[in-house]
Short mmCIF file of C-alpha atoms and ligand atoms in Angstrom, two decimals:
data_model
loop_
_atom_site.label_atom_id
_atom_site.label_comp_id
_atom_site.label_asym_id
_atom_site.label_seq_id
_atom_site.Cartn_x
_atom_site.Cartn_y
_atom_site.Cartn_z
CA MET A 431 -69.00 -73.67 107.96
CA ILE A 432 -66.12 -71.53 109.26
CA SER A 433 -66.58 -71.61 113.03
CA SER A 434 -63.51 -72.84 114.76
CA PHE A 435 -65.08 -72.31 118.22
CA ALA A 436 -68.31 -74.02 119.34
CA PRO A 437 -71.03 -71.36 119.67
CA ASN A 438 -74.38 -72.17 121.02
CA SER A 439 -77.09 -72.80 118.51
CA ALA A 440 -78.74 -69.34 118.70
CA MET A 441 -75.31 -67.62 118.24
CA LYS A 442 -74.59 -69.86 115.34
CA HIS A 443 -77.82 -68.94 113.57
CA ALA A 444 -77.29 -65.25 114.21
CA ALA A 445 -73.75 -65.45 112.81
CA LEU A 446 -74.97 -67.35 109.81
CA TRP A 447 -77.64 -64.78 109.19
CA VAL A 448 -75.18 -61.95 109.22
CA ILE A 449 -73.17 -63.81 106.57
CA LEU A 450 -76.34 -64.44 104.46
CA MET A 451 -77.59 -60.87 104.67
CA ALA A 452 -74.10 -59.46 103.84
CA MET A 453 -74.17 -61.26 100.52
CA PRO A 454 -75.24 -58.82 97.83
CA VAL A 455 -78.32 -59.53 95.75
CA ARG A 456 -77.43 -59.89 92.07
CA SER A 457 -78.56 -56.62 90.53
CA ALA A 458 -79.04 -55.26 87.02
CA SER A 459 -75.86 -53.22 87.41
CA ALA A 460 -73.86 -56.35 88.36
CA PRO A 461 -75.30 -59.05 86.06
CA HIS A 462 -72.36 -61.44 86.45
CA ASN A 463 -71.93 -61.44 90.19
CA HIS A 464 -70.62 -64.83 91.26
CA ARG A 465 -72.26 -64.96 94.60
CA SER A 466 -75.69 -66.36 95.38
CA LEU A 467 -78.13 -65.31 98.04
CA GLY A 468 -77.23 -68.17 100.28
CA SER A 469 -76.32 -71.85 100.04
CA SER A 470 -78.46 -74.81 100.80
CA SER A 471 -76.25 -75.99 103.63
CA ASN A 472 -76.70 -72.55 105.27
CA PHE A 473 -80.42 -72.60 104.81
CA ALA A 474 -80.79 -76.05 106.19
CA ASP A 475 -79.59 -74.68 109.61
CA ILE A 476 -82.71 -72.53 109.86
CA PRO A 477 -85.57 -74.31 111.71
CA GLU A 478 -88.34 -73.12 109.34
CA VAL A 479 -86.40 -74.54 106.40
CA ARG A 480 -85.77 -77.83 108.19
CA SER A 481 -89.46 -78.02 109.02
CA ALA A 482 -90.39 -77.32 105.32
CA LEU A 483 -87.97 -79.97 104.10
CA SER A 484 -89.33 -82.60 106.48
CA TRP A 485 -92.92 -81.79 105.56
CA PHE A 486 -92.50 -83.62 102.27
CA ALA A 487 -91.61 -86.96 103.84
CA HIS A 488 -94.64 -86.85 106.08
CA ASN A 489 -97.07 -86.01 103.21
CA LEU A 490 -96.04 -88.15 100.26
CA PRO A 491 -99.32 -90.01 99.95
CA TRP A 492 -101.21 -86.64 99.92
CA ILE A 493 -98.81 -85.36 97.17
CA ASN A 494 -99.41 -88.48 95.06
CA GLU A 495 -103.10 -88.07 95.54
CA GLN A 496 -103.09 -84.47 94.23
CA GLN A 497 -101.07 -85.55 91.22
CA VAL A 498 -103.63 -88.26 90.32
CA ARG A 499 -106.57 -85.87 90.92
CA LEU A 500 -105.11 -83.03 88.77
CA THR A 501 -103.99 -85.46 86.03
CA GLU A 502 -107.53 -86.76 85.66
CA ILE A 503 -108.87 -83.28 85.01
CA PRO A 504 -108.37 -82.88 81.25
CA ALA A 505 -106.26 -79.95 80.12
CA PRO A 506 -106.00 -80.12 76.33
CA PRO A 507 -104.32 -77.21 74.44
CA PHE A 508 -106.35 -74.02 74.88
CA GLN A 509 -108.77 -75.73 77.35
CA GLU A 510 -106.93 -75.59 80.67
CA ALA A 511 -109.64 -73.71 82.60
CA GLN A 512 -111.03 -76.64 84.63
CA ARG A 513 -107.63 -77.77 85.79
CA ALA A 514 -106.67 -74.10 86.50
CA ALA A 515 -109.67 -73.83 88.85
CA ALA A 516 -108.63 -76.89 90.81
CA VAL A 517 -105.03 -75.67 91.17
CA LYS A 518 -106.36 -72.22 92.27
CA LEU A 519 -108.25 -73.89 95.18
CA LEU A 520 -105.25 -75.99 96.22
CA LEU A 521 -102.93 -72.88 96.29
CA ALA A 522 -105.54 -70.85 98.15
CA SER A 523 -105.73 -73.58 100.82
CA SER A 524 -102.01 -72.98 101.38
CA GLY A 525 -102.74 -69.41 102.49
CA LEU A 526 -101.84 -67.80 99.19
CA GLU A 527 -103.72 -64.96 97.55
CA VAL A 528 -104.59 -66.54 94.20
CA GLN A 529 -105.89 -65.00 90.99
CA ILE A 530 -106.33 -66.25 87.38
CA ASP A 531 -105.13 -63.77 84.81
CA LYS A 532 -106.85 -63.06 81.51
CA THR A 533 -104.58 -65.52 79.63
CA GLY A 534 -105.71 -68.31 82.01
CA ASN A 535 -102.57 -68.57 84.24
CA VAL A 536 -103.06 -69.29 87.94
CA ILE A 537 -100.82 -67.06 90.16
CA GLY A 538 -100.60 -67.59 93.92
CA GLU A 539 -98.60 -64.89 95.63
CA LEU A 540 -96.51 -65.30 98.78
CA PRO A 541 -95.46 -61.81 99.78
CA GLY A 542 -91.77 -61.45 100.63
CA ALA A 543 -90.07 -58.92 102.91
CA THR A 544 -89.52 -56.96 99.74
CA GLU A 545 -92.31 -56.94 97.22
CA LYS A 546 -90.25 -55.00 94.68
CA GLU A 547 -88.55 -58.24 93.62
CA ILE A 548 -90.31 -61.39 92.39
CA VAL A 549 -89.34 -64.97 91.80
CA PHE A 550 -91.50 -67.49 89.91
CA LEU A 551 -91.94 -71.16 90.68
CA SER A 552 -93.98 -72.45 87.69
CA ALA A 553 -95.51 -75.62 86.27
CA HIS A 554 -97.48 -75.76 83.04
CA LEU A 555 -101.10 -76.87 83.20
CA ASP A 556 -101.66 -78.02 79.62
CA THR A 557 -101.14 -81.48 78.00
CA VAL A 558 -100.71 -82.45 74.42
CA PHE A 559 -103.81 -84.70 74.47
CA PRO A 560 -107.01 -83.77 72.55
CA PRO A 561 -110.34 -83.50 74.53
CA SER A 562 -111.35 -87.01 73.30
CA THR A 563 -108.55 -88.73 75.22
CA GLU A 564 -109.71 -90.80 78.08
CA ILE A 565 -107.70 -89.99 81.19
CA LYS A 566 -108.06 -92.41 84.11
CA VAL A 567 -105.00 -93.14 86.16
CA ARG A 568 -104.21 -96.85 86.43
CA ARG A 569 -101.96 -98.31 89.09
CA GLU A 570 -99.50 -101.16 88.50
CA GLY A 571 -97.63 -101.64 91.82
CA ASP A 572 -95.99 -98.31 92.59
CA ARG A 573 -96.37 -97.14 88.99
CA LEU A 574 -99.08 -94.68 87.96
CA LEU A 575 -100.13 -94.74 84.29
CA ALA A 576 -102.09 -92.05 82.42
CA PRO A 577 -101.55 -89.55 79.63
CA GLY A 578 -100.00 -86.42 81.23
CA ILE A 579 -99.26 -88.14 84.64
CA SER A 580 -95.57 -87.07 84.48
CA ASP A 581 -95.69 -84.18 82.03
CA ASN A 582 -96.87 -82.26 83.81
CA GLY A 583 -98.74 -83.97 86.70
CA THR A 584 -95.42 -84.20 88.49
CA GLY A 585 -94.63 -80.55 88.11
CA LEU A 586 -98.10 -79.46 89.25
CA ALA A 587 -98.05 -81.84 92.28
CA ALA A 588 -94.63 -80.35 93.27
CA LEU A 589 -95.85 -76.78 92.85
CA ILE A 590 -98.75 -77.48 95.23
CA ALA A 591 -96.55 -79.42 97.69
CA ILE A 592 -93.84 -76.72 97.85
CA ALA A 593 -96.44 -73.98 98.44
CA ARG A 594 -97.96 -76.16 101.19
CA ALA A 595 -94.58 -76.77 102.79
CA PHE A 596 -93.86 -73.04 102.97
CA HIS A 597 -97.26 -72.50 104.60
CA GLU A 598 -96.92 -75.21 107.13
CA ALA A 599 -93.42 -74.20 108.09
CA HIS A 600 -94.27 -70.47 108.35
CA LEU A 601 -91.43 -69.85 105.92
CA ARG A 602 -91.37 -66.29 104.71
CA PRO A 603 -89.21 -65.38 101.68
CA ARG A 604 -87.22 -62.16 101.27
CA ARG A 605 -88.34 -61.70 97.64
CA THR A 606 -92.00 -62.32 96.84
CA ILE A 607 -92.66 -65.78 95.39
CA CYS A 608 -95.30 -66.36 92.73
CA PHE A 609 -96.41 -69.99 92.52
CA VAL A 610 -97.61 -70.14 88.93
CA ALA A 611 -99.54 -72.79 86.98
CA ASP A 612 -99.40 -71.53 83.41
CA VAL A 613 -101.24 -72.34 80.16
CA GLY A 614 -99.98 -72.98 76.64
CA GLU A 615 -96.57 -74.58 77.10
CA GLU A 616 -97.07 -77.38 74.63
CA GLY A 617 -97.04 -77.30 70.83
CA GLU A 618 -99.27 -74.57 69.36
CA GLY A 619 -99.82 -73.08 72.77
CA ASN A 620 -96.50 -71.50 71.74
CA LEU A 621 -95.64 -70.58 75.43
CA ARG A 622 -98.38 -67.99 75.45
CA GLY A 623 -98.91 -68.37 79.23
CA MET A 624 -95.28 -67.63 80.16
CA ARG A 625 -95.09 -64.87 77.52
CA ALA A 626 -98.00 -63.01 79.18
CA LEU A 627 -96.53 -63.60 82.70
CA VAL A 628 -93.05 -62.30 81.77
CA GLU A 629 -94.71 -59.31 80.02
CA ALA A 630 -96.75 -58.51 83.20
CA TYR A 631 -94.03 -59.01 85.77
CA LYS A 632 -90.93 -58.12 83.86
CA PRO A 633 -89.71 -55.06 85.81
CA LYS A 634 -89.68 -56.97 89.12
CA LEU A 635 -89.00 -60.51 87.89
CA LYS A 636 -85.59 -61.69 89.05
CA SER A 637 -85.66 -65.52 88.53
CA VAL A 638 -87.88 -68.20 87.08
CA ILE A 639 -87.77 -71.87 88.16
CA VAL A 640 -89.83 -74.09 85.84
CA LEU A 641 -90.96 -77.53 87.06
CA ASP A 642 -91.50 -79.77 84.10
CA GLY A 643 -91.84 -83.50 84.26
CA SER A 644 -89.89 -85.97 86.54
CA GLY A 645 -86.43 -86.74 87.55
CA THR A 646 -83.51 -84.92 89.25
CA ASP A 647 -80.82 -85.73 86.70
CA HIS A 648 -80.78 -82.51 84.61
CA VAL A 649 -81.01 -78.75 84.66
CA THR A 650 -82.07 -76.94 81.45
CA THR A 651 -80.12 -73.67 81.30
CA LYS A 652 -80.08 -73.24 77.56
CA ALA A 653 -83.20 -72.47 75.53
CA LEU A 654 -83.42 -74.14 72.17
CA ALA A 655 -84.76 -71.61 69.60
CA SER A 656 -87.35 -73.00 67.21
CA ARG A 657 -89.79 -71.89 64.53
CA ARG A 658 -92.79 -73.64 62.93
CA LEU A 659 -93.68 -72.64 59.46
CA GLU A 660 -96.43 -73.44 57.03
CA ALA A 661 -95.75 -73.09 53.24
CA THR A 662 -98.85 -72.97 50.95
CA ILE A 663 -98.87 -73.09 47.14
CA THR A 664 -102.18 -72.41 45.29
CA GLY A 665 -103.18 -72.54 41.62
CA PRO A 666 -106.30 -72.66 39.49
CA GLY A 667 -106.81 -76.48 39.64
CA GLY A 668 -108.36 -78.51 36.88
CA HIS A 669 -108.92 -81.86 35.21
CA SER A 670 -106.06 -84.36 34.95
CA TRP A 671 -106.71 -85.09 31.27
CA SER A 672 -108.22 -81.98 29.71
CA ASP A 673 -106.09 -79.45 31.72
CA PHE A 674 -102.88 -81.44 31.44
CA GLY A 675 -99.86 -79.03 31.31
CA MET A 676 -101.43 -76.58 33.86
CA PRO A 677 -99.01 -75.80 36.78
CA ASN A 678 -99.65 -78.16 39.68
CA PRO A 679 -99.22 -77.01 43.39
CA ILE A 680 -98.31 -80.55 44.59
CA ASP A 681 -95.59 -80.78 41.90
CA ALA A 682 -94.32 -77.37 43.05
CA VAL A 683 -94.36 -78.41 46.71
CA VAL A 684 -92.38 -81.51 45.81
CA ARG A 685 -89.90 -79.55 43.74
CA ALA A 686 -89.55 -76.97 46.63
CA SER A 687 -89.17 -79.73 49.27
CA VAL A 688 -86.40 -81.52 47.36
CA ARG A 689 -84.50 -78.23 47.20
CA PHE A 690 -85.16 -77.51 50.89
CA ILE A 691 -84.04 -80.89 52.24
CA ASN A 692 -80.78 -80.49 50.42
CA THR A 693 -80.04 -77.31 52.41
CA ARG A 694 -76.75 -77.62 54.32
CA VAL A 695 -77.00 -77.11 58.07
CA PRO A 696 -73.99 -76.87 60.32
CA PRO A 697 -73.28 -79.68 62.83
CA ALA A 698 -72.27 -76.92 65.27
CA PRO A 699 -74.22 -74.83 66.32
CA ARG A 700 -76.62 -77.82 65.98
CA THR A 701 -79.33 -76.87 63.52
CA THR A 702 -82.16 -79.14 62.36
CA PHE A 703 -85.20 -79.17 60.06
CA ASN A 704 -88.18 -81.48 59.65
CA ILE A 705 -91.00 -81.56 57.12
CA GLY A 706 -93.58 -82.92 59.50
CA GLN A 707 -96.83 -82.68 57.53
CA ILE A 708 -97.76 -82.57 53.90
CA GLU A 709 -101.29 -82.14 52.46
CA GLY A 710 -103.08 -81.09 49.37
CA GLY A 711 -105.30 -82.27 46.54
CA THR A 712 -108.86 -83.59 46.46
CA SER A 713 -108.83 -86.59 44.13
CA VAL A 714 -106.49 -88.67 41.97
CA ASN A 715 -107.88 -87.26 38.66
CA SER A 716 -107.85 -83.61 39.63
CA ILE A 717 -105.02 -81.11 39.29
CA PRO A 718 -105.00 -79.78 42.88
CA TYR A 719 -105.66 -76.11 43.60
CA GLU A 720 -103.65 -76.24 46.86
CA ALA A 721 -100.71 -77.99 48.59
CA LYS A 722 -99.05 -77.32 52.01
CA ILE A 723 -96.19 -78.46 54.09
CA LYS A 724 -95.52 -77.79 57.78
CA VAL A 725 -91.87 -77.40 58.72
CA ASP A 726 -90.12 -77.39 62.11
CA ILE A 727 -86.70 -75.76 62.29
CA ARG A 728 -84.50 -75.59 65.43
CA SER A 729 -81.09 -74.29 66.22
CA GLU A 730 -78.67 -73.52 69.08
CA ASN A 731 -78.20 -70.22 67.32
CA GLU A 732 -80.76 -67.57 66.39
CA GLY A 733 -78.69 -66.56 63.33
CA GLU A 734 -78.70 -70.06 61.90
CA LEU A 735 -82.39 -70.28 62.51
CA ALA A 736 -83.05 -67.05 60.57
CA LYS A 737 -80.84 -68.35 57.76
CA LEU A 738 -82.80 -71.63 57.61
CA GLU A 739 -86.12 -69.73 57.51
CA SER A 740 -84.88 -67.64 54.60
CA ALA A 741 -83.72 -70.84 52.84
CA LEU A 742 -87.23 -72.31 53.15
CA ARG A 743 -88.75 -69.19 51.62
CA GLU A 744 -86.25 -69.26 48.76
CA CYS A 745 -86.89 -72.90 48.08
CA ILE A 746 -90.63 -72.48 47.99
CA ALA A 747 -90.24 -69.55 45.55
CA ALA A 748 -87.84 -71.58 43.44
CA GLY A 749 -90.15 -74.63 43.46
CA VAL A 750 -92.93 -72.46 42.14
CA ARG A 751 -90.59 -71.04 39.45
CA ASP A 752 -89.41 -74.52 38.47
CA GLU A 753 -92.93 -75.69 38.15
CA MET A 754 -94.11 -72.66 36.13
CA GLU A 755 -91.07 -73.14 33.74
CA ALA A 756 -91.91 -76.86 33.40
CA SER A 757 -95.59 -76.34 32.78
CA ARG A 758 -96.66 -77.10 29.19
CA ASP A 759 -99.51 -74.58 29.13
CA ARG A 760 -98.96 -71.31 30.99
CA SER A 761 -102.15 -69.79 29.62
CA LYS A 762 -104.19 -71.78 32.21
CA GLY A 763 -103.14 -69.66 35.21
CA LYS A 764 -100.25 -69.36 37.56
CA LEU A 765 -99.20 -70.41 40.97
CA GLU A 766 -99.15 -68.25 44.17
CA TRP A 767 -97.24 -69.04 47.33
CA LYS A 768 -96.89 -67.92 50.94
CA VAL A 769 -94.91 -68.96 54.05
CA GLU A 770 -96.47 -68.24 57.36
CA LEU A 771 -94.99 -68.44 60.88
CA LEU A 772 -97.13 -70.81 63.03
CA GLY A 773 -95.01 -70.44 66.17
CA SER A 774 -91.68 -69.22 67.36
CA ARG A 775 -89.76 -69.96 70.50
CA PRO A 776 -86.88 -67.63 71.21
CA GLY A 777 -83.44 -68.87 72.36
CA GLY A 778 -81.34 -67.79 75.25
CA GLU A 779 -78.83 -69.02 77.77
CA LEU A 780 -78.35 -68.69 81.52
CA PRO A 781 -74.86 -67.33 82.24
CA ALA A 782 -72.72 -70.09 83.73
CA ASN A 783 -71.96 -67.86 86.74
CA SER A 784 -75.52 -66.87 87.45
CA ALA A 785 -76.82 -66.86 91.10
CA LEU A 786 -79.69 -69.10 90.10
CA LEU A 787 -77.47 -71.81 88.76
CA ALA A 788 -75.30 -71.45 91.92
CA ALA A 789 -78.40 -72.02 94.02
CA LEU A 790 -79.33 -75.16 92.13
CA ARG A 791 -75.69 -76.52 92.36
CA SER A 792 -75.74 -75.83 96.05
CA ALA A 793 -78.98 -77.73 96.45
CA ASP A 794 -77.56 -80.64 94.46
CA GLU A 795 -74.45 -80.67 96.61
CA TYR A 796 -76.40 -80.56 99.86
CA LEU A 797 -78.68 -83.42 98.66
CA GLY A 798 -75.84 -85.47 97.13
CA ASN A 799 -77.45 -85.20 93.70
CA GLN A 800 -75.75 -84.97 90.38
CA SER A 801 -77.28 -83.25 87.39
CA ARG A 802 -76.13 -82.39 83.83
CA VAL A 803 -76.81 -79.11 81.98
CA GLU A 804 -79.20 -79.45 79.06
CA ARG A 805 -80.50 -77.44 76.15
CA SER A 806 -84.24 -77.81 75.46
CA SER A 807 -87.34 -75.95 74.57
CA THR A 808 -89.40 -75.12 77.72
CA ASP A 809 -91.22 -72.26 79.43
CA ALA A 810 -87.79 -71.05 80.49
CA ASN A 811 -87.13 -69.96 76.85
CA ILE A 812 -89.20 -66.80 77.45
CA PRO A 813 -87.48 -65.38 80.48
CA LEU A 814 -84.06 -66.39 79.12
CA SER A 815 -84.84 -64.54 75.88
CA HIS A 816 -85.45 -61.37 78.03
CA GLY A 817 -82.19 -61.88 79.93
CA ILE A 818 -84.02 -62.98 83.10
CA ASP A 819 -82.39 -65.89 84.97
CA ALA A 820 -84.36 -69.15 84.47
CA ILE A 821 -84.02 -72.86 84.61
CA SER A 822 -86.23 -75.85 84.00
CA ILE A 823 -85.91 -78.94 86.19
CA GLY A 824 -87.73 -82.18 86.79
CA ALA A 825 -89.78 -82.40 89.97
CA GLY A 826 -88.45 -85.78 91.23
CA GLY A 827 -89.36 -89.41 90.94
CA ASN A 828 -89.20 -91.25 87.62
CA GLY A 829 -91.31 -90.99 84.54
CA GLY A 830 -91.43 -91.97 80.93
CA GLY A 831 -93.45 -92.07 77.76
CA ALA A 832 -94.15 -88.38 77.78
CA HIS A 833 -96.65 -87.26 75.07
CA SER A 834 -97.81 -90.86 74.62
CA LEU A 835 -100.86 -92.75 75.85
CA GLN A 836 -98.48 -95.11 77.75
CA GLU A 837 -97.09 -92.25 79.90
CA TRP A 838 -96.11 -93.43 83.45
CA TYR A 839 -94.71 -92.12 86.72
CA GLU A 840 -93.12 -93.72 89.77
CA PRO A 841 -93.03 -91.54 92.90
CA THR A 842 -90.17 -93.50 94.49
CA GLY A 843 -87.47 -90.85 95.30
CA ARG A 844 -89.72 -87.87 94.64
CA GLU A 845 -88.70 -86.32 97.97
CA MET A 846 -85.29 -85.54 96.64
CA GLY A 847 -86.84 -83.62 93.69
CA LEU A 848 -89.13 -81.66 96.01
CA LYS A 849 -86.25 -80.68 98.33
CA ARG A 850 -84.09 -79.73 95.42
CA ALA A 851 -86.76 -77.45 93.99
CA LEU A 852 -87.47 -75.90 97.47
CA LEU A 853 -83.83 -75.25 98.27
CA THR A 854 -83.17 -73.73 94.77
CA LEU A 855 -86.25 -71.54 95.22
CA LEU A 856 -84.99 -70.30 98.60
CA GLY A 857 -81.59 -69.68 97.01
CA ALA A 858 -83.37 -67.41 94.49
CA SER A 859 -85.81 -65.77 96.94
CA GLY A 860 -83.77 -65.57 100.11
CA ILE A 861 -85.45 -65.72 103.50
CA ALA A 862 -87.09 -62.86 105.41
CA GLU A 863 -84.68 -61.75 108.11
CA GLU A 864 -86.96 -61.98 111.08
CA LYS A 865 -87.59 -65.70 110.34
CA ALA A 866 -84.01 -66.52 110.74
CA ARG A 867 -83.94 -66.01 114.51
ZN1 ZN B 1444 -93.88 -80.41 79.92
#
């Protein structure tokens, strides 16, 4: 702080508030303004903020309990409704007006001094685990074990806890905050929850803070673009002996795959491919009528991604051509092929001088935390691809074994993650003026 004299506490807060309110909000006309809405050390002078921050320490057992309870409600892909209903009740009990939209997202609104601008704090509801997975949280000392306990039990527990801390501390934001538990983040959910939310709120949406998993060691500011494709080759099919020489879809897939895996990809921007599934045929003595591969491609650059998708299409076409040319008897029919897009996650990047990143850095500095910038594929991909400021962060504590049956979480140190998320959120939303006095 800049005061060289020693004002009384009320004066100090008033002076602080003048400084905060004089800071311009980052607007569409000035997308690269370097200044944030306020820094964490400034916020921490405000009694309501102090009270919200200290709420966490007094309620850690309750927060852990909510995490266990929500984790034990199954939320397989496309079946998040039961868990959504439980989150809705918890957010409503923190004084929020809560609705579930037609996509299945839970949205709890905390009206700000201005409702023309909105900030999201979000955590995804869904897990990767199929409905048959047994989910019962086990305890080994401090450690909690269950599929989905960290990803995204930690994020959901933090979402609930931060909403509750705002409520208990009577903390009112300047911009409206939507506490969001969204569907379809994992795999073939293809980010459909966040897509619908950004579509609905886009004109007012200023920032998105995604809580995903555990830890405080990173901040995802770069969205990894990816596409998932399925290539299918079909033919007439026949008998291995009597129809010998007929074109074979599995042979064609093999020929195409060999071509594709020889495609050169640049080390920078990093670009990757993976043939993750292969299927086809019905028996060893039949010429198959169908063969398929599923391919995942990713890149730091949309252009490279588009090039790689074209390469896959060219290789499939060439594999079919090679097989037709090699077939001994072309009178017995020909092969058809298609490549379909199963999912696509757009890329994007938060500008290094964004107000949202400044808010996170300020929270880290205040808490004595260090975090590195990461590129990854999360719900933040969607707002980032629309040019809306977004980050994805862990919600504190330690976790591991994500997407496996051995997944675990240790709440030790979770308070730091909760404070970090709350202060970053306040940096993005600001605080209503009357609450500063
Ligand atoms: Zn996750």
